[in-house]
Coordinates of C-alpha atoms in Angstrom, one line a residue:
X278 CA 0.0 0.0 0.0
X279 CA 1.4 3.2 -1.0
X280 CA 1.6 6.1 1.7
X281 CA -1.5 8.1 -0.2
X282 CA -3.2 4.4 0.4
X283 CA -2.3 4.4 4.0
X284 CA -4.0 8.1 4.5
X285 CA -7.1 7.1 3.0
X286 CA -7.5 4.1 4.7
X287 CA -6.2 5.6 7.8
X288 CA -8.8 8.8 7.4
X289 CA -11.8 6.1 6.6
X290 CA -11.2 4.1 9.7
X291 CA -10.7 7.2 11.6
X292 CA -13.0 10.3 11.1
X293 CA -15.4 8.4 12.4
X294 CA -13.4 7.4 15.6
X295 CA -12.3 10.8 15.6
X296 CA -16.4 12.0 15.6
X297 CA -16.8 9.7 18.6
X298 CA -14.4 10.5 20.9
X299 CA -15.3 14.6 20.2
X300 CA -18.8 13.2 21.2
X301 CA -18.1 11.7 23.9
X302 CA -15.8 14.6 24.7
X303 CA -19.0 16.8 24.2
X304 CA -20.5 14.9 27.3
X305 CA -18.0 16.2 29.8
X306 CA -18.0 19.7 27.7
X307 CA -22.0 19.8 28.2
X308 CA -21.6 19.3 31.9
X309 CA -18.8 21.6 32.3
X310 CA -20.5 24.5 30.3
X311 CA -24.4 23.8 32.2
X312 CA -22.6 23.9 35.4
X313 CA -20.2 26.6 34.9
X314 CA -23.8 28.6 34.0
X315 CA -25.1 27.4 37.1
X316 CA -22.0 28.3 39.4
X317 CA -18.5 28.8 39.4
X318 CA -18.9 26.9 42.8
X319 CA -20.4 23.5 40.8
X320 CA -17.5 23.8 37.7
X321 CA -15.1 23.8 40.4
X322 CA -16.4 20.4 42.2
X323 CA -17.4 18.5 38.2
X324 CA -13.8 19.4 37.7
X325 CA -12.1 17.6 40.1
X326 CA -14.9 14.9 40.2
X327 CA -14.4 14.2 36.6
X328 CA -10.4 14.1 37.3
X329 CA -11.3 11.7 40.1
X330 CA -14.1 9.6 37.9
X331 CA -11.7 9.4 35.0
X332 CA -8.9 7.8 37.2
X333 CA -10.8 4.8 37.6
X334 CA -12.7 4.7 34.4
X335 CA -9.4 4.5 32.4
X336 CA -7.8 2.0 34.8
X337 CA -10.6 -0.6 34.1
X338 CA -10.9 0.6 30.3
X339 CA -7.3 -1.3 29.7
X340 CA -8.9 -4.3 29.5
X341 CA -11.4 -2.9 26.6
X342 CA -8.6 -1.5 25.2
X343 CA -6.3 -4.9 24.8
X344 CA -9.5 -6.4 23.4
X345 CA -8.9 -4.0 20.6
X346 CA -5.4 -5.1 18.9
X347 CA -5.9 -9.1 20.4
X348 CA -10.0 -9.1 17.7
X349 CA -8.3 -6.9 15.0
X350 CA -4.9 -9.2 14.9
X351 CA -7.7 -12.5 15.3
X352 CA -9.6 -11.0 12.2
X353 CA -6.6 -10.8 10.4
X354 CA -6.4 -14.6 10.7
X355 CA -9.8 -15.2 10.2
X356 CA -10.1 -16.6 13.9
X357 CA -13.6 -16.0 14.7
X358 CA -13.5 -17.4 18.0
X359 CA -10.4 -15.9 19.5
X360 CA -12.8 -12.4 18.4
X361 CA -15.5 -14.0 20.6
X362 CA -13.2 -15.4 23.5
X363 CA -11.6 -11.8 24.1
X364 CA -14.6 -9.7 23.7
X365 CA -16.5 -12.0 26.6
X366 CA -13.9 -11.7 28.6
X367 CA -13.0 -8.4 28.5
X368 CA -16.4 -7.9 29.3
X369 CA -16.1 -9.9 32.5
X370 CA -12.5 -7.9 33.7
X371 CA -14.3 -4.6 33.2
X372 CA -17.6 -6.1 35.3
X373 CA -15.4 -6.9 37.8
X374 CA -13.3 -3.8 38.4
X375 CA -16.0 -1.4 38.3
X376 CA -18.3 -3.3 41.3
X377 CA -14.2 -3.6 42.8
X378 CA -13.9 0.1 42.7
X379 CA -17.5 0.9 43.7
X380 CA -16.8 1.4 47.2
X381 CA -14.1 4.4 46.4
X382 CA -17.0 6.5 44.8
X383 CA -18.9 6.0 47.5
X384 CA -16.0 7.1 49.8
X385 CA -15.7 10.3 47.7
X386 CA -16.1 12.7 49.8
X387 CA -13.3 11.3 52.4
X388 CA -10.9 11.0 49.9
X389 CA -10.9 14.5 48.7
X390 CA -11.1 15.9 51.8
X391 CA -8.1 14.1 52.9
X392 CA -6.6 15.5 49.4
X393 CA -6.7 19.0 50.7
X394 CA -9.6 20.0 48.9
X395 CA -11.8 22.6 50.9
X396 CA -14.5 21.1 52.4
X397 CA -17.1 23.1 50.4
X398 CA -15.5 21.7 47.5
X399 CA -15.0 18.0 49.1
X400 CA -19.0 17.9 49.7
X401 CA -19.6 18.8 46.3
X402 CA -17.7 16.3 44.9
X403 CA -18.5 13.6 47.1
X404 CA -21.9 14.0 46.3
X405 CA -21.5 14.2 42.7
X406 CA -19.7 10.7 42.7
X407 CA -22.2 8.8 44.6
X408 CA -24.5 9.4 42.0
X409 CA -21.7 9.4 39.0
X410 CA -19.6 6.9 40.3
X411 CA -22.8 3.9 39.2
X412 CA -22.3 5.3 35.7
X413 CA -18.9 3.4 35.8
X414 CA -20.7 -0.1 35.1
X415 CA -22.4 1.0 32.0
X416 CA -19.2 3.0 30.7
X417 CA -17.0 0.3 30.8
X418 CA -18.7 -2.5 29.0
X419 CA -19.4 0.0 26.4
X420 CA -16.2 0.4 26.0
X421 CA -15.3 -2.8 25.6
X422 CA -17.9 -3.7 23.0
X423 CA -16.7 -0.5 21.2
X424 CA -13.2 -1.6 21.3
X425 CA -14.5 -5.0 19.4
X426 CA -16.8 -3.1 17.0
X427 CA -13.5 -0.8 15.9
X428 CA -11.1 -3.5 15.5
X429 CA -13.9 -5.1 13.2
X430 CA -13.5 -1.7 11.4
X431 CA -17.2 -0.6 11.9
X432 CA -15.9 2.4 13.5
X433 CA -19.2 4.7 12.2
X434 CA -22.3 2.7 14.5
X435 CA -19.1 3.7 17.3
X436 CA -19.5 7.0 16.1
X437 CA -23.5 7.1 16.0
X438 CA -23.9 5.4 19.3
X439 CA -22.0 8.0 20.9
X440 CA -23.6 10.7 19.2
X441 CA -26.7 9.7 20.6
X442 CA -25.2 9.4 24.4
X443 CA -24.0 13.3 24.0
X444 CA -27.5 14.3 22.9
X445 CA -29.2 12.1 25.8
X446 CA -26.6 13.8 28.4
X447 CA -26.9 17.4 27.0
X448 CA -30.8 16.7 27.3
X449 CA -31.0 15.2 30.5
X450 CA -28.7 18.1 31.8
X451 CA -30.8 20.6 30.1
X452 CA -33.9 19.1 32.6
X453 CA -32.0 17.7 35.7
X454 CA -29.9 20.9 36.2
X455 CA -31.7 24.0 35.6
X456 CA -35.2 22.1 36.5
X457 CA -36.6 22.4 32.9
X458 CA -40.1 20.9 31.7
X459 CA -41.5 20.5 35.0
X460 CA -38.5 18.3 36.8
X461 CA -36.9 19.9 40.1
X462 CA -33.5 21.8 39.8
X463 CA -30.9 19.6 40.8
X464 CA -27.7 21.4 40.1
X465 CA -24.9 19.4 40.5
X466 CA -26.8 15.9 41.4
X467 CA -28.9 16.2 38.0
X468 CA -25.8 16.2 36.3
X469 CA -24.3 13.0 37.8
X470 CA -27.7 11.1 37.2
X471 CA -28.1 12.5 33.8
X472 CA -24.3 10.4 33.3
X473 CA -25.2 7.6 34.7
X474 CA -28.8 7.6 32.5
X475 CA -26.5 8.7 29.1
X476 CA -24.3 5.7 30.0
X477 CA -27.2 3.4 30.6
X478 CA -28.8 4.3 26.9
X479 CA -25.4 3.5 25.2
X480 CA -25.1 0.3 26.2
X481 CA -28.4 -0.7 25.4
X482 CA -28.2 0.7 21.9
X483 CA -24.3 -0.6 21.5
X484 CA -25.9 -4.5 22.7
X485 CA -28.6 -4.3 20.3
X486 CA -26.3 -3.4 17.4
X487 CA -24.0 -5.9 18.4
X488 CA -26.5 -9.0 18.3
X489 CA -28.4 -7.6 15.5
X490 CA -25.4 -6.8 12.8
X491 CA -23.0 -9.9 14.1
X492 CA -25.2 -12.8 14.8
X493 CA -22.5 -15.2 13.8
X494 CA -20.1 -14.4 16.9
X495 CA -23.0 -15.1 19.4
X496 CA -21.6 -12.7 21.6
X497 CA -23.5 -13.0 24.6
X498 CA -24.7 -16.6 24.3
X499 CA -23.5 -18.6 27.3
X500 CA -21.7 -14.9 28.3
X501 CA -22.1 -16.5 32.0
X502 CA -19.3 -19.7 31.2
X503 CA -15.3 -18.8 32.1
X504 CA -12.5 -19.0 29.7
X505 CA -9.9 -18.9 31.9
X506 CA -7.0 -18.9 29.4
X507 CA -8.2 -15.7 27.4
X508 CA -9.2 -14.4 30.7
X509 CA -5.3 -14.2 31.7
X510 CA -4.4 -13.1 28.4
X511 CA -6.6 -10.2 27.9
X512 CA -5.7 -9.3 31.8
X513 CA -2.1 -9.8 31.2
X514 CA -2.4 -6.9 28.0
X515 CA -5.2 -5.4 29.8
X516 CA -3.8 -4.2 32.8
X517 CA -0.7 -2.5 31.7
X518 CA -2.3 -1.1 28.9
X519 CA -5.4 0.3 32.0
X520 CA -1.7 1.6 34.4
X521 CA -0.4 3.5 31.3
X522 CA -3.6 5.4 30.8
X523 CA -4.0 5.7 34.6
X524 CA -0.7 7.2 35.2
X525 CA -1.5 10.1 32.3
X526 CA -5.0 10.2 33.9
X527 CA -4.0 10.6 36.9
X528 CA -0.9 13.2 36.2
X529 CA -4.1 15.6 35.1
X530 CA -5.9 14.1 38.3
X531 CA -3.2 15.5 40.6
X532 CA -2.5 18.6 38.5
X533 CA -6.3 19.3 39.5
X534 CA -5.5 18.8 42.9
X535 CA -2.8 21.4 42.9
X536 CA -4.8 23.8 41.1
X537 CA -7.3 23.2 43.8
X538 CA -4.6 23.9 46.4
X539 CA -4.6 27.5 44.3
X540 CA -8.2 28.3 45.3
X541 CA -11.4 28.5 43.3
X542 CA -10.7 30.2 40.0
X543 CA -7.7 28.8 39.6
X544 CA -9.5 25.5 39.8
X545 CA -12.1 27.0 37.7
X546 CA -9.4 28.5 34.9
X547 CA -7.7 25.1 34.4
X548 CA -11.1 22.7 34.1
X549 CA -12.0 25.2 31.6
X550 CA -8.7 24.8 29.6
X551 CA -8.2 21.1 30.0
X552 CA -11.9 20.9 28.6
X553 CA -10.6 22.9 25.7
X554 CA -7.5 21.1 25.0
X555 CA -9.2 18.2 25.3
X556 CA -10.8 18.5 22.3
X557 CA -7.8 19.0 20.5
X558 CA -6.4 15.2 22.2
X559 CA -9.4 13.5 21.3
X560 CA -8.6 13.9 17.5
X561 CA -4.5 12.6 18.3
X562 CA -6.8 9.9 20.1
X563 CA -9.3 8.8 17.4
X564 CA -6.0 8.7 15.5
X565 CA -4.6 6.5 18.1
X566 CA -7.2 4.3 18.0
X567 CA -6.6 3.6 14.6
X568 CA -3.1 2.8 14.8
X569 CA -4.0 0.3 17.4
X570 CA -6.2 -1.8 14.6
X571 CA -3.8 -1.2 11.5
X572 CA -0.7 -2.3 13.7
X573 CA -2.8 -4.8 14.7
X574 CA -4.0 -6.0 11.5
X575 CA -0.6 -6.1 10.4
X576 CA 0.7 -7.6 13.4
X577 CA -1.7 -10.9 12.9
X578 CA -0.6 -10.7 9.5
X579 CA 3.6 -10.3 10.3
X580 CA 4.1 -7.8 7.5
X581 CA 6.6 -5.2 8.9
X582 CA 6.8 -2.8 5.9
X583 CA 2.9 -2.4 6.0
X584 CA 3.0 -1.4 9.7
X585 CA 6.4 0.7 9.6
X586 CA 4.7 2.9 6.5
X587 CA 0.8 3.4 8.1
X588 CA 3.4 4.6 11.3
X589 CA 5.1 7.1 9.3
X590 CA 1.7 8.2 7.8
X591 CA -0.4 8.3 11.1
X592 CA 2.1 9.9 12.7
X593 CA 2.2 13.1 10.5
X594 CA -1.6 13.5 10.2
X595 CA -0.8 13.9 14.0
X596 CA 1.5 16.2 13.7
X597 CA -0.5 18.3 11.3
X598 CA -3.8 18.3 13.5
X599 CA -1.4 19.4 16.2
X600 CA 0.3 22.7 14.1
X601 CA -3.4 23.7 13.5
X602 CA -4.7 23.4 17.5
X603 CA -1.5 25.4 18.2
X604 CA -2.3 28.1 16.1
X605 CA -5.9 28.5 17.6
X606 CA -4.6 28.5 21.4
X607 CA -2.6 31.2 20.8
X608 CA -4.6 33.2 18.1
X609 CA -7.9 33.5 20.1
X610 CA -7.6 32.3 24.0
X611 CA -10.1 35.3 25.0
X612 CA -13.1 34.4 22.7
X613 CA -12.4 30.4 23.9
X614 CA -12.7 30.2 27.6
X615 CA -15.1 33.0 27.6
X616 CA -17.6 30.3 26.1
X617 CA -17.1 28.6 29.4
X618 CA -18.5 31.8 31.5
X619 CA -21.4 33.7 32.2
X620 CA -20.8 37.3 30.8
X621 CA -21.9 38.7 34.4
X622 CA -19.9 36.4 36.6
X623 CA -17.9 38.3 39.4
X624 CA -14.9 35.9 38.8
X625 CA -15.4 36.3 35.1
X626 CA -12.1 38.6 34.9
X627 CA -9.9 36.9 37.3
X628 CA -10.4 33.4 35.4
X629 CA -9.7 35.0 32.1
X630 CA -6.0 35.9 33.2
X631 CA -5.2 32.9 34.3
X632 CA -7.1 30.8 31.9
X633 CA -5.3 32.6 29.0
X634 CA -1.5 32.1 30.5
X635 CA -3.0 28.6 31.0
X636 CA -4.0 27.9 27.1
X637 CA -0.9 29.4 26.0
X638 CA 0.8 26.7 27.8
X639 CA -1.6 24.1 26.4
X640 CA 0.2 25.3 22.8
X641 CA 3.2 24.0 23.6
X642 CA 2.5 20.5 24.5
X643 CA 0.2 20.0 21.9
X644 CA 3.2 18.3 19.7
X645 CA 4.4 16.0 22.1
X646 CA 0.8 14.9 23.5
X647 CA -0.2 13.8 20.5
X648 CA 3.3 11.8 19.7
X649 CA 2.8 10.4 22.7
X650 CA -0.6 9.2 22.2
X651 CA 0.1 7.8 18.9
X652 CA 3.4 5.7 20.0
X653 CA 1.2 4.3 22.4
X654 CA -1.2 3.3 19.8
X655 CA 1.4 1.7 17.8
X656 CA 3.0 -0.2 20.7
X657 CA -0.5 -1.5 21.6
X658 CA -1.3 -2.7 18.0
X659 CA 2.1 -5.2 18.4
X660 CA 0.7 -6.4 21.7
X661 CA 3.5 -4.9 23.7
X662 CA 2.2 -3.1 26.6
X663 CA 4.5 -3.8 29.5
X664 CA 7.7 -1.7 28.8
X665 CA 5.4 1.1 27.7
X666 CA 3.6 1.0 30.8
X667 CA 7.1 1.4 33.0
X668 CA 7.8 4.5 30.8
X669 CA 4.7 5.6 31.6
X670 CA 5.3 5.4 34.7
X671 CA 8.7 7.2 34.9
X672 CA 7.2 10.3 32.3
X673 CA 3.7 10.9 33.8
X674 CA 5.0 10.5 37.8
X675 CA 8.2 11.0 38.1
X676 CA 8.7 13.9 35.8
X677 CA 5.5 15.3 35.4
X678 CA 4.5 15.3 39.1
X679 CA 7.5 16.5 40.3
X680 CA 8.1 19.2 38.0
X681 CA 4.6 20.5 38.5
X682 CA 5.3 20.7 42.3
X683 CA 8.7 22.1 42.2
X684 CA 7.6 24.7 39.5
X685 CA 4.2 25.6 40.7
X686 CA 4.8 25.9 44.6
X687 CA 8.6 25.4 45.4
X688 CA 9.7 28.2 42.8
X689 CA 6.3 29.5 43.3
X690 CA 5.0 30.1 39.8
X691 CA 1.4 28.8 40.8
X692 CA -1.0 27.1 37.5
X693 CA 1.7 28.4 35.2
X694 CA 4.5 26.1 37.1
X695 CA 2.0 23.3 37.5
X696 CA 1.1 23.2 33.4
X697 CA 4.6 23.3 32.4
X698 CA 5.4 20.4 34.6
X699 CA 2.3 18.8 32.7
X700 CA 4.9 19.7 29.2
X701 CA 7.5 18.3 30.7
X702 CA 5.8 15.2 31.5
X703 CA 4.5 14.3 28.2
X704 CA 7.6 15.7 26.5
X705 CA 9.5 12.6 28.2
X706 CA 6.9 9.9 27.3
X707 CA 6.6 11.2 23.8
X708 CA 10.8 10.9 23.0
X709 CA 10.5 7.5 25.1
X710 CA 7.8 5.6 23.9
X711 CA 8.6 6.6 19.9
X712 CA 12.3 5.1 20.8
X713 CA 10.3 2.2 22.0
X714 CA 8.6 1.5 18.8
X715 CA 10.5 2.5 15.8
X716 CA 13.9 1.3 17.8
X717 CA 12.5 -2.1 19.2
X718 CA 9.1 -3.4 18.3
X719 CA 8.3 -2.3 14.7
X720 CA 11.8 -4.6 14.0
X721 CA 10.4 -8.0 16.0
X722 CA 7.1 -7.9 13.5
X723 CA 8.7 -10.7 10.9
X724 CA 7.4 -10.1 6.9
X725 CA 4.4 -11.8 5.6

């Protein structure tokens, strides 16, 4: 396949990818925006609540994520049982780690507390997650059966089902929230139950897709029976591939924390910006995904040159996406976060300054986040997830952390000292992990 081959295909399997993760992006944007209408007090507590949600959602979403490159390199092989084996059981790891991690939603409120949030802002929360935190069940085993639609390359019903869960959630907030069309105003609670309703409605529609459009894998018949052996291998992939995503996760998670340390609109500022730029990671992300099911693909198959040219390819649509979101953040920062804030707030002028010094930092790692996020993909297409997960580890915690702390309160520079750390973090990962693949794995994948 020439490289013009490799974009198109690359583009086909991933606009639609691409569409669903900006739609499920516009979930946590539609909360962010209703709430930050409804107080600077409620965006405060949804952004560290989602920082604390997302923790555990993307720790348990490894094992939906190895189900990804272990169907697309079974399809390549024509191994339509290894598809069904992997898909069941990632179904039962996520099952299982969501009711594991119930209990720390619950706890919530201790937890941030004990975090140094203010209590005002640790009550919040807490109460948030009780409700959210049930939402976790639904989330994850869509995720998984998304991961198998994908690698089966029906990437546009991912993109429609999650349309339809951003229009359910902006609906249900619309209602739950404000108390529209007769319902009682629920501020911050009506947003957690309209989550935990949004993620309910996907995974009936992505289950009746499933069964309807792939009868032949019987994907839920005798769903109750173990398969222990798949079960260990999609664990083994799983959950270094769920720690990798956890450790970026979480460097965001504790950069919230920090920010919380700063005081309210400081907190306020950097939700709004992390919303913004993360609309800019979910494109380097739909990409991601894609190079997870072409390395795949090419994996099951052994053909080296295939994968090593679809890297090179993937890899500058990545860059150029990046150039563009660069150019935006520091074109425009005003007219961005103002979207995020009503036009008579009293903190309105205090969270621009800081949420424009705050996007201009966003810029800069815009190049490295999505290199980062694409090596990963690529590692994760070849099945090798360990290593990566042990650079993760050393990038996103090690450097990131403790460059945000020393920057942001040792030195003193506050959110600006706590988002370069953030660069510096993802700088390291994104020089690591591409060693990792175009130094190491892309030469153990033998020629078909």
């Amino acid at each position: 396949m020439t490289y013009g081959g490799h974009a198109k295909a690359i583009l086909f399997l991933g606009l639609p990818l691409i569409g669903g993760h900006l739609a499920q992006y516009a979930i946590g944007l539609t909360d962010t925006v209703m709430l930050g209408w409804y107080s600077v007090e409620a965006l405060a507590a949804v952004t560290l609540s989602h920082s604390y949600f997302f923790v555990f959602f993307m720790l348990g979403s490894g094992f939906a994520l190895a189900v990804m490159p272990m169907v697309a390199a079974a399809a390549a092989r024509d191994d339509e049982v290894s598809v069904r084996r992997a898909t069941r059981m990632g179904l039962w790891l996520s099952l299982g780690f969501a009711l594991l991690v119930m209990p720390i939603m619950w706890k919530a409120k201790t937890l941030l507390g004990l975090l140094g949030q203010t209590p005002a802002v640790a009550e919040a929360g807490g109460e948030y997650l009780r409700i959210a935190g049930f939402g976790l069940i639904p989330a994850l085993l869509v995720m998984v059966i998304k991961s198998y639609l994908a690698a089966l390359e029906r990437t546009r019903i991912v993109l429609w089902i999650t349309v339809l869960a951003a229009i359910s959630n902006a609906l249900a907030n619309y209602i739950l929230i404000f108390g529209n069309l007769g319902a009682p105003e629920l501020g911050l609670r009506g947003a957690a139950i309209a989550s935990v309703l949004t993620q309910s409605i996907s995974l009936v529609a992505i289950v009746f897709y499933a069964i309807r459009a792939l009868p032949d894998h019987n994907l839920f018949q005798r769903l109750w029976r173990p398969d222990w052996e798949m079960f260990g291998q999609v664990f083994r992939l799983g959950l270094p591939i769920g720690m990798t995503t956890v450790c970026e996760v979480s460097l965001f998670a504790a950069s919230s924390v920090m920010m919380g340390w700063l005081g309210t609109v400081t907190l306020a500022a950097h939700g709004i910006v992390i919303t913004v730029a993360a609309a800019a990671f979910m494109v380097h992300l739909g990409l991601s995904n894609v190079a997870t099911i072409r390395a795949g693909n090419a994996y099951g198959r052994g053909d080296r040159g295939h994968m090593a040219r679809g890297a090179l390819v993937v890899f500058l649509l990545s860059l150029g996406i990046a150039i563009i979101t660069v150019t935006a953040f520091l074109v425009v920062p005003e007219p961005v976060i103002s979207l995020f804030i009503e036009p008579d707030d009293p903190a309105r002028p205090a969270i621009l300054i800081v949420g424009v010094q705050l996007l201009a930092i966003a810029a800069l790692f815009q190049l490295v986040d999505g290199a980062q996020v694409i090596a990963l993909g690529l590692l994760r297409g070849v099945q090798d997830t360990a290593v990566p997960m042990m650079i993760a580890i050393l990038s996103y915690w090690a450097v990131g952390l403790s460059v945000s702390y020393l920057l942001g309160f040792v030195l003193g520079w506050g959110g600006v000292g706590v988002w370069l750390g953030l660069t510096a973090g993802l700088a390291s990962a994104a020089l690591l992990l591409m060693l990792r693949f175009w130094g190491k794995s892309l030469g153990e994948v033998g020629y078909a």
